[in-house]
Coordinates of C-alpha atoms in Angstrom, one line a residue:
X1 CA 39.4 61.2 -70.8
X2 CA 39.7 57.5 -70.2
X3 CA 42.4 56.5 -67.8
X4 CA 44.5 53.4 -68.2
X5 CA 43.3 50.6 -65.8
X6 CA 45.5 50.1 -62.8
X7 CA 45.2 48.8 -59.3
X8 CA 46.7 51.5 -56.9
X9 CA 48.9 48.9 -55.2
X10 CA 50.1 47.5 -58.5
X11 CA 50.7 51.0 -59.8
X12 CA 53.5 51.4 -57.3
X13 CA 55.3 48.5 -58.9
X14 CA 55.6 50.5 -62.1
X15 CA 56.4 53.8 -60.4
X16 CA 59.0 52.4 -58.0
X17 CA 61.4 52.5 -61.0
X18 CA 61.1 56.3 -61.2
X19 CA 63.4 58.2 -58.9
X20 CA 64.6 61.8 -59.1
X21 CA 68.3 62.4 -59.8
X22 CA 68.9 66.1 -59.4
X23 CA 66.3 67.8 -61.6
X24 CA 65.6 64.6 -63.6
X25 CA 62.5 62.5 -63.1
X26 CA 63.5 59.8 -65.6
X27 CA 63.2 56.2 -64.5
X28 CA 66.3 54.5 -63.1
X29 CA 67.0 51.0 -62.0
X30 CA 69.2 50.3 -58.9
X31 CA 71.7 48.9 -61.4
X32 CA 72.1 52.4 -62.9
X33 CA 73.2 53.7 -59.5
X34 CA 75.7 50.9 -58.8
X35 CA 78.7 52.4 -60.5
X36 CA 80.5 55.7 -60.0
X37 CA 80.6 56.5 -63.8
X38 CA 76.9 55.8 -64.2
X39 CA 76.0 57.9 -61.2
X40 CA 78.1 60.8 -62.7
X41 CA 76.1 60.5 -66.0
X42 CA 72.9 60.7 -64.1
X43 CA 74.0 63.8 -62.3
X44 CA 74.7 65.4 -65.7
X45 CA 71.1 64.7 -66.6
X46 CA 71.4 61.8 -69.1
X47 CA 68.3 59.8 -69.7
X48 CA 68.7 56.1 -68.8
X49 CA 65.1 55.1 -69.0
X50 CA 64.6 52.2 -71.4
X51 CA 61.4 50.4 -72.0
X52 CA 60.0 50.9 -68.4
X53 CA 56.6 52.6 -68.7
X54 CA 56.3 56.2 -67.8
X55 CA 54.0 56.6 -64.7
X56 CA 51.1 58.9 -65.0
X57 CA 52.6 61.4 -62.5
X58 CA 55.7 61.7 -64.8
X59 CA 53.9 62.5 -68.0
X60 CA 54.1 66.3 -67.5
X61 CA 55.7 67.6 -70.7
X62 CA 53.5 70.2 -72.3
X63 CA 55.8 71.3 -75.1
X64 CA 53.8 69.4 -77.6
X65 CA 55.4 71.1 -80.6
X66 CA 58.5 69.1 -79.9
X67 CA 57.1 66.2 -81.9
X68 CA 56.6 68.4 -85.0
X69 CA 60.2 69.6 -85.0
X70 CA 61.5 66.1 -84.2
X71 CA 59.8 64.6 -87.3
X72 CA 60.7 67.7 -89.3
X73 CA 64.4 67.4 -88.6
X74 CA 64.2 63.6 -88.8
X75 CA 63.2 63.9 -92.5
X76 CA 64.5 67.3 -93.7
X77 CA 67.8 65.9 -94.9
X78 CA 69.7 64.5 -97.9
X79 CA 68.2 61.0 -97.5
X80 CA 64.7 62.3 -98.3
X81 CA 66.2 64.2 -101.3
X82 CA 67.8 61.0 -102.5
X83 CA 64.6 58.9 -102.2
X84 CA 62.9 61.4 -104.5
X85 CA 65.6 60.9 -107.2
X86 CA 64.6 57.2 -107.5
X87 CA 61.5 58.0 -109.5
X88 CA 63.4 59.4 -112.5
X89 CA 66.7 57.6 -112.0
X90 CA 65.6 54.1 -111.3
X91 CA 61.9 53.8 -112.3
X92 CA 62.1 56.0 -115.4
X93 CA 59.2 58.3 -114.3
X94 CA 58.9 61.9 -115.4
X95 CA 58.7 64.8 -113.0
X96 CA 54.9 65.0 -112.9
X97 CA 54.4 61.3 -112.3
X98 CA 57.1 61.2 -109.7
X99 CA 55.7 64.2 -107.8
X100 CA 52.2 62.8 -107.9
X101 CA 53.3 59.5 -106.4
X102 CA 55.4 61.3 -103.8
X103 CA 52.5 63.5 -102.8
X104 CA 49.7 60.9 -102.7
X105 CA 51.5 58.0 -101.0
X106 CA 53.2 60.1 -98.4
X107 CA 49.9 61.7 -97.4
X108 CA 48.4 58.2 -97.3
X109 CA 51.1 56.3 -95.5
X110 CA 52.2 58.9 -93.0
X111 CA 48.7 58.8 -91.4
X112 CA 49.5 55.6 -89.6
X113 CA 52.7 56.6 -87.8
X114 CA 51.2 60.0 -87.0
X115 CA 48.2 58.3 -85.4
X116 CA 50.4 56.0 -83.3
X117 CA 52.3 59.0 -81.9
X118 CA 49.0 59.9 -80.1
X119 CA 49.2 56.7 -78.0
X120 CA 52.4 57.7 -76.1
X121 CA 50.8 60.3 -73.8
X122 CA 47.8 58.0 -73.1
X123 CA 49.7 54.8 -72.2
X124 CA 53.3 55.9 -71.4
X125 CA 54.6 52.9 -73.4
X126 CA 57.3 52.7 -76.0
X127 CA 55.9 51.6 -79.3
X128 CA 57.3 48.1 -79.4
X129 CA 56.2 47.6 -75.7
X130 CA 52.7 48.6 -76.7
X131 CA 52.9 46.0 -79.4
X132 CA 53.1 43.3 -76.7
X133 CA 49.4 43.8 -76.2
X134 CA 48.8 42.3 -79.7
X135 CA 52.0 40.3 -80.5
X136 CA 52.6 39.0 -76.9
X137 CA 55.7 39.2 -74.7
X138 CA 57.7 36.7 -76.8
X139 CA 55.9 37.1 -80.1
X140 CA 56.9 40.8 -80.3
X141 CA 60.5 39.7 -80.6
X142 CA 59.9 38.9 -84.3
X143 CA 58.8 42.4 -85.3
X144 CA 61.5 43.8 -83.0
X145 CA 64.1 42.0 -85.1
X146 CA 62.7 43.4 -88.3
X147 CA 62.6 46.8 -86.6
X148 CA 66.2 46.6 -85.6
X149 CA 67.2 45.6 -89.2
X150 CA 65.1 48.5 -90.6
X151 CA 66.6 51.1 -88.3
X152 CA 70.1 49.8 -88.9
X153 CA 69.4 50.0 -92.7
X154 CA 68.3 53.6 -92.5
X155 CA 71.3 54.5 -90.5
X156 CA 73.6 52.8 -93.0
X157 CA 72.0 54.8 -95.9
X158 CA 72.3 58.0 -94.0
X159 CA 75.9 57.3 -93.1
X160 CA 76.8 56.5 -96.7
X161 CA 75.1 59.7 -97.9
X162 CA 76.8 61.8 -95.2
X163 CA 80.2 60.3 -96.0
X164 CA 79.7 60.7 -99.7
X165 CA 78.8 64.4 -99.3
X166 CA 81.7 65.2 -97.0
X167 CA 84.1 63.4 -99.3
X168 CA 82.8 65.4 -102.4
X169 CA 84.2 68.7 -101.1
X170 CA 87.7 67.4 -100.3
X171 CA 88.8 66.5 -103.9
X172 CA 89.4 63.0 -102.8
X173 CA 91.5 63.9 -99.7
X174 CA 88.8 62.8 -97.3
X175 CA 87.6 59.2 -98.0
X176 CA 84.0 58.1 -97.7
X177 CA 85.0 55.9 -94.7
X178 CA 86.3 58.9 -92.7
X179 CA 83.1 60.8 -93.4
X180 CA 81.0 57.9 -92.3
X181 CA 82.9 57.7 -89.0
X182 CA 82.5 61.4 -88.4
X183 CA 78.7 61.3 -89.1
X184 CA 78.3 58.3 -86.8
X185 CA 80.2 59.7 -83.8
X186 CA 78.3 63.0 -83.9
X187 CA 75.0 61.0 -84.0
X188 CA 76.1 58.8 -81.1
X189 CA 76.8 61.8 -78.9
X190 CA 73.3 63.3 -79.5
X191 CA 71.6 59.9 -78.9
X192 CA 73.7 59.1 -75.9
X193 CA 72.5 62.2 -74.0
X194 CA 68.8 61.1 -74.3
X195 CA 65.4 62.7 -74.7
X196 CA 66.2 66.2 -73.5
X197 CA 69.3 66.8 -75.7
X198 CA 67.7 65.0 -78.6
X199 CA 64.5 67.1 -78.7
X200 CA 66.5 70.3 -78.3
X201 CA 68.8 69.4 -81.2
X202 CA 65.8 68.4 -83.4
X203 CA 64.2 71.8 -82.8
X204 CA 67.2 73.5 -84.5
X205 CA 68.6 70.9 -86.9
X206 CA 66.2 71.7 -89.8
X207 CA 67.2 75.4 -90.0
X208 CA 70.7 75.0 -91.8
X209 CA 69.2 72.4 -94.1
X210 CA 66.5 74.9 -95.2
X211 CA 69.3 77.4 -95.9
X212 CA 71.2 74.9 -98.0
X213 CA 68.1 74.0 -100.1
X214 CA 67.2 77.7 -100.7
X215 CA 70.7 78.5 -101.9
X216 CA 70.7 75.4 -104.1
X217 CA 67.5 76.5 -105.7
X218 CA 68.7 80.1 -106.0
X219 CA 71.8 79.1 -108.0
X220 CA 70.4 76.0 -109.8
X221 CA 66.7 76.7 -110.1
X222 CA 67.1 78.0 -113.6
X223 CA 67.8 74.4 -114.7
X224 CA 64.6 73.0 -113.3
X225 CA 62.1 75.1 -115.2
X226 CA 61.9 73.0 -118.4
X227 CA 62.2 69.3 -117.6
X228 CA 62.7 67.1 -120.6
X229 CA 59.7 65.1 -121.9
X230 CA 59.3 61.7 -120.3
X231 CA 58.1 58.4 -121.6
X232 CA 54.6 57.5 -120.7
X233 CA 54.6 55.9 -117.2
X234 CA 53.6 52.3 -116.8
X235 CA 51.4 51.1 -113.9
X236 CA 54.2 48.7 -112.9
X237 CA 56.8 51.6 -112.6
X238 CA 54.3 53.8 -110.7
X239 CA 53.4 51.1 -108.2
X240 CA 57.0 50.0 -107.7
X241 CA 58.1 53.6 -106.9
X242 CA 55.0 53.9 -104.7
X243 CA 56.2 50.9 -102.7
X244 CA 59.6 52.5 -102.2
X245 CA 58.0 55.8 -101.1
X246 CA 55.7 53.9 -98.7
X247 CA 58.6 52.0 -97.2
X248 CA 60.3 55.3 -96.5
X249 CA 57.5 56.6 -94.2
X250 CA 55.4 53.7 -93.0
X251 CA 58.3 52.2 -91.1
X252 CA 58.1 55.0 -88.5
X253 CA 55.1 53.1 -87.2
X254 CA 57.3 50.9 -85.1
X255 CA 58.9 53.9 -83.2
X256 CA 56.1 56.5 -83.2
X257 CA 55.2 56.7 -79.6
X258 CA 58.9 56.4 -78.4
X259 CA 59.1 60.2 -78.4
X260 CA 55.7 61.2 -76.9
X261 CA 55.6 59.1 -73.7
X262 CA 56.5 62.1 -71.5
X263 CA 53.6 64.3 -72.8
X264 CA 50.8 65.1 -70.5
X265 CA 47.9 62.6 -71.2
X266 CA 45.4 65.4 -71.2
X267 CA 46.6 66.7 -74.6
X268 CA 44.2 66.4 -77.5
X269 CA 45.0 63.4 -79.7
X270 CA 44.1 65.5 -82.7
X271 CA 46.8 68.1 -81.7
X272 CA 49.5 65.4 -81.5
X273 CA 48.3 63.8 -84.8
X274 CA 48.4 67.2 -86.6
X275 CA 51.9 68.0 -85.4
X276 CA 53.2 64.6 -86.4
X277 CA 51.3 64.5 -89.7
X278 CA 52.7 67.9 -90.8
X279 CA 56.1 66.9 -89.4
X280 CA 56.2 63.9 -91.7
X281 CA 54.8 65.4 -94.8
X282 CA 56.2 68.9 -95.0
X283 CA 59.9 67.8 -95.2
X284 CA 59.4 64.5 -97.0
X285 CA 57.2 65.8 -99.8
X286 CA 59.3 68.9 -100.4
X287 CA 62.7 67.2 -100.3
X288 CA 61.5 64.2 -102.4
X289 CA 59.9 66.4 -105.0
X290 CA 63.1 68.5 -105.2
X291 CA 65.1 65.4 -105.6
X292 CA 62.9 64.2 -108.4
X293 CA 63.1 67.6 -110.2
X294 CA 66.9 67.7 -109.9
X295 CA 67.3 64.1 -111.1
X296 CA 65.2 64.8 -114.2
X297 CA 67.4 67.8 -115.0
X298 CA 70.8 66.1 -114.4
X299 CA 71.3 65.2 -118.1
X300 CA 70.9 68.8 -119.1
X301 CA 73.6 70.2 -116.8
X302 CA 77.1 68.7 -117.4
X303 CA 78.5 69.8 -114.0
X304 CA 75.6 68.0 -112.3
X305 CA 76.0 65.0 -114.4
X306 CA 79.7 64.7 -113.4
X307 CA 78.9 65.1 -109.8
X308 CA 76.2 62.5 -110.0
X309 CA 78.5 59.9 -111.5
X310 CA 77.7 56.4 -110.2
X311 CA 74.7 57.7 -108.3
X312 CA 76.7 59.9 -106.0
X313 CA 73.9 62.1 -104.5
X314 CA 76.4 63.9 -102.3
X315 CA 78.4 64.8 -105.4
X316 CA 75.3 66.1 -107.0
X317 CA 74.5 68.4 -104.1
X318 CA 78.1 69.7 -104.2
X319 CA 77.9 70.3 -107.9
X320 CA 74.7 72.4 -107.4
X321 CA 76.4 74.5 -104.8
X322 CA 79.7 74.8 -106.5
X323 CA 78.9 78.2 -108.1
X324 CA 78.9 79.8 -104.7
X325 CA 82.6 78.9 -104.1
X326 CA 83.8 78.3 -100.6
X327 CA 80.5 79.2 -99.1
X328 CA 79.1 76.3 -101.2
X329 CA 81.6 73.9 -99.6
X330 CA 80.4 75.1 -96.2
X331 CA 76.8 74.5 -97.1
X332 CA 77.8 71.0 -98.4
X333 CA 79.2 70.2 -95.0
X334 CA 75.9 71.4 -93.4
X335 CA 73.8 69.1 -95.7
X336 CA 76.1 66.2 -95.0
X337 CA 75.6 66.7 -91.2
X338 CA 71.8 66.9 -91.7
X339 CA 71.7 63.1 -91.6
X340 CA 72.7 63.2 -87.9
X341 CA 69.2 64.5 -87.1
X342 CA 67.9 61.2 -88.5
X343 CA 70.5 58.8 -87.2
X344 CA 70.5 60.1 -83.6
X345 CA 66.8 59.5 -82.9
X346 CA 67.1 56.2 -84.7
X347 CA 69.9 55.2 -82.4
X348 CA 67.6 56.2 -79.5
X349 CA 64.8 53.9 -80.7
X350 CA 67.3 51.1 -81.6
X351 CA 68.2 51.0 -78.0
X352 CA 64.6 50.5 -76.9
X353 CA 63.8 47.9 -79.6
X354 CA 66.9 45.9 -78.5
X355 CA 65.6 45.8 -75.0
X356 CA 62.3 44.3 -76.3
X357 CA 64.2 41.9 -78.4
X358 CA 66.2 40.6 -75.4
X359 CA 64.1 41.6 -72.3
X360 CA 66.7 40.7 -69.6
X361 CA 68.8 43.5 -71.1
X362 CA 66.2 46.1 -70.0
X363 CA 68.2 46.7 -66.8
X364 CA 71.1 48.0 -68.8
X365 CA 71.0 51.8 -69.4
X366 CA 69.5 52.8 -72.8
X367 CA 72.6 54.7 -73.9
X368 CA 74.8 51.5 -73.8
X369 CA 72.9 50.2 -76.8
X370 CA 73.7 53.3 -78.8
X371 CA 77.3 52.3 -78.5
X372 CA 76.3 48.8 -79.8
X373 CA 74.5 50.4 -82.8
X374 CA 77.6 52.5 -83.6
X375 CA 79.9 49.4 -83.5
X376 CA 77.6 47.7 -86.0
X377 CA 76.9 50.7 -88.2
X378 CA 80.5 52.0 -89.0
X379 CA 81.9 48.8 -90.6
X380 CA 78.7 47.9 -92.4
X381 CA 78.3 51.4 -93.9
X382 CA 81.9 51.4 -95.1
X383 CA 81.5 48.0 -96.8
X384 CA 78.2 49.1 -98.6
X385 CA 79.3 52.6 -99.3
X386 CA 79.8 52.2 -103.1
X387 CA 76.5 50.5 -103.8
X388 CA 74.2 53.2 -102.5
X389 CA 71.5 53.2 -105.1
X390 CA 71.1 49.4 -105.2
X391 CA 71.0 49.4 -101.4
X392 CA 68.5 52.2 -101.2
X393 CA 66.1 50.8 -103.8
X394 CA 66.1 47.2 -102.4
X395 CA 66.0 48.3 -98.8
X396 CA 63.1 50.8 -99.0
X397 CA 61.0 48.4 -101.1
X398 CA 61.5 45.5 -98.8
X399 CA 60.9 47.1 -95.4
X400 CA 57.5 48.4 -96.3
X401 CA 56.1 44.9 -96.3
X402 CA 56.7 44.0 -92.6
X403 CA 55.9 47.5 -91.4
X404 CA 52.5 47.5 -93.2
X405 CA 51.6 44.1 -91.6
X406 CA 52.8 45.3 -88.2
X407 CA 50.8 48.5 -88.4
X408 CA 47.6 46.8 -89.5
X409 CA 47.7 44.4 -86.6
X410 CA 48.4 47.0 -83.9
X411 CA 45.7 49.2 -85.4
X412 CA 43.0 46.4 -85.6
X413 CA 43.8 45.4 -82.0
X414 CA 43.2 48.9 -80.7
X415 CA 40.3 50.0 -82.9
X416 CA 38.3 46.8 -83.2
X417 CA 39.3 44.4 -80.4
X418 CA 39.7 47.1 -77.7
X419 CA 37.1 49.5 -79.3
X420 CA 39.7 52.3 -79.2
X421 CA 39.6 52.4 -75.4
X422 CA 43.0 53.0 -73.7
X423 CA 41.6 51.9 -70.4
X424 CA 41.5 48.4 -71.8
X425 CA 45.3 48.2 -71.6
X426 CA 46.3 47.0 -68.2
X427 CA 49.8 48.4 -67.7
X428 CA 50.4 46.3 -64.7
X429 CA 51.1 43.4 -67.0
X430 CA 53.3 45.1 -69.6
X431 CA 56.1 42.5 -69.0
X432 CA 54.0 39.5 -67.9
X433 CA 54.2 36.8 -70.5
X434 CA 51.5 34.8 -68.7
X435 CA 48.9 37.6 -68.9
X436 CA 49.8 39.2 -72.3
X437 CA 48.5 37.6 -75.5
X438 CA 50.3 34.5 -76.7
X439 CA 51.1 36.2 -80.0
X440 CA 49.8 33.3 -82.0
X441 CA 47.1 35.4 -83.6
X442 CA 49.4 38.2 -84.7
X443 CA 52.2 36.0 -86.0
X444 CA 49.7 33.6 -87.6
X445 CA 48.1 36.6 -89.4
X446 CA 51.5 37.7 -90.7
X447 CA 52.3 34.2 -91.8
X448 CA 49.0 33.9 -93.7
X449 CA 49.5 37.3 -95.2
X450 CA 52.8 36.2 -96.7
X451 CA 50.8 34.0 -99.1
X452 CA 49.6 37.1 -100.8
X453 CA 52.6 39.4 -100.2
X454 CA 55.2 37.2 -101.8
X455 CA 53.5 36.8 -105.2
X456 CA 53.0 40.6 -105.2
X457 CA 56.5 41.9 -104.6
X458 CA 58.8 43.3 -107.3
X459 CA 62.4 43.3 -106.3
X460 CA 65.7 42.9 -108.1
X461 CA 66.1 39.4 -106.7
X462 CA 62.5 38.2 -107.1
X463 CA 59.4 39.3 -109.1
X464 CA 56.2 37.6 -108.0
X465 CA 53.6 36.4 -110.6
X466 CA 51.1 39.1 -109.5
X467 CA 53.7 41.8 -109.5
X468 CA 54.8 40.8 -113.0
X469 CA 51.3 42.0 -114.2
X470 CA 50.6 44.9 -111.8
X471 CA 53.9 46.1 -110.3
X472 CA 54.8 46.0 -106.7
X473 CA 51.6 45.9 -104.5
X474 CA 53.2 44.0 -101.7
X475 CA 52.8 46.7 -99.0
X476 CA 49.1 47.3 -99.8
X477 CA 48.3 43.6 -99.6
X478 CA 50.4 43.2 -96.4
X479 CA 48.4 45.9 -94.7
X480 CA 44.9 44.6 -95.7
X481 CA 45.5 40.9 -95.5
X482 CA 47.3 40.9 -92.1
X483 CA 44.5 43.0 -90.7
X484 CA 41.8 40.8 -92.0
X485 CA 43.5 37.6 -91.0
X486 CA 44.2 38.9 -87.5
X487 CA 40.5 39.4 -86.6
X488 CA 39.3 35.8 -86.4
X489 CA 42.6 34.5 -85.1
X490 CA 42.5 37.1 -82.3
X491 CA 39.0 36.2 -81.3
X492 CA 40.0 32.6 -81.1
X493 CA 43.0 33.5 -79.0
X494 CA 40.8 35.5 -76.6
X495 CA 38.8 32.3 -75.8
X496 CA 42.0 30.8 -74.2
X497 CA 43.6 33.9 -72.7
X498 CA 41.5 37.0 -71.5
X499 CA 42.4 40.4 -72.7
X500 CA 44.6 42.6 -70.4

């Protein structure tokens, strides 16, 4: 296996940040040991490592199935269910067409984030830090901003759904706002504790969700057997829904390796890829197809239609479980809490991306930024709580564009420019703006790609001339055009600054 290129004397500069605190081998800065309260947290085993690379001697975790369960719980929740309902509810697609789009585009688009998870064990770099080797030290700030917005958006959607669902069982006595606060604080606690607690929680969080869906199918499955006939699907509707589905999964590309940097580098990349690929597709495809099937059948079941009023997905779930009485209310609480398995790891990666966004803040413990995310999330979620479907449709369609371009550039850099060789990444210079690329090639490729992306997007607020004829093909063109433009620009950049 190729090793990452490092001078033995320089390697100590990376590794000097790694000190043992009790049983912990996570990296700490002297700042982290300067206060009594922070030393106490370290003794309790909290992870404070932020974007500091994980030294080779610290990559010892061999429980590789963690990454499967992390992505499984990440996506086995009510948000995946609600994304599936968009096909029939917003784009007017029938059950067959919705499920075919869900199946094909998830299988296609999940390959990129699943592949990027394999880089963590080889490099020991968080995903946005690895992107510095194509976007540059300062240039990566731009995708970091988009990444922060995307993660905040996902957390908002999850909080709204969780709050909706908790409120639906209280007959109006518990407001959506209170539900949002409860969901956020639980997620904050899990994220605050770090990698160990997070991966333990994600191993278990999917189990109660599976029980909820099985019971819901048991009591409501009889209504799903004969979906009403649908109007013939148009190409524009299919492609627009496909863009929404792509936006749901491809945005994981910007945080893929955040959760695999402690794995032993000797692990087979195919093994990590398979775990991740299944971890994405099993929950997303199943939940989204179930969401599409239920949305198609809503007009046939008056109780479901009442619960689903104004796009209240939480109310719809509660209506499906209502025949089981108080047990159904308990299950509704469980499905509401399922979003914490998505929000908590998102908080975790939010902290890392914020340190890339403002590099001097890297000395502050990672968990402090989870507090910042919480302070942002609660008020914004409460404000947007009653416009869920508009928010979901616009958000998922929009974020796929930047994530596609980002993924293409990182992929081209690794496979073409560096010939797929992890030894070509010199980890000594992971935070050296004078050695890393300028970022002009990557940002220039993104800017040029916008000339094709903008005419090809189909959103409520803008429909491009190409999209008006074809439907939304913005994320497809973002991926291919950014990758193609990056190649000549990167070779020009290499003439002025050697590759590290």
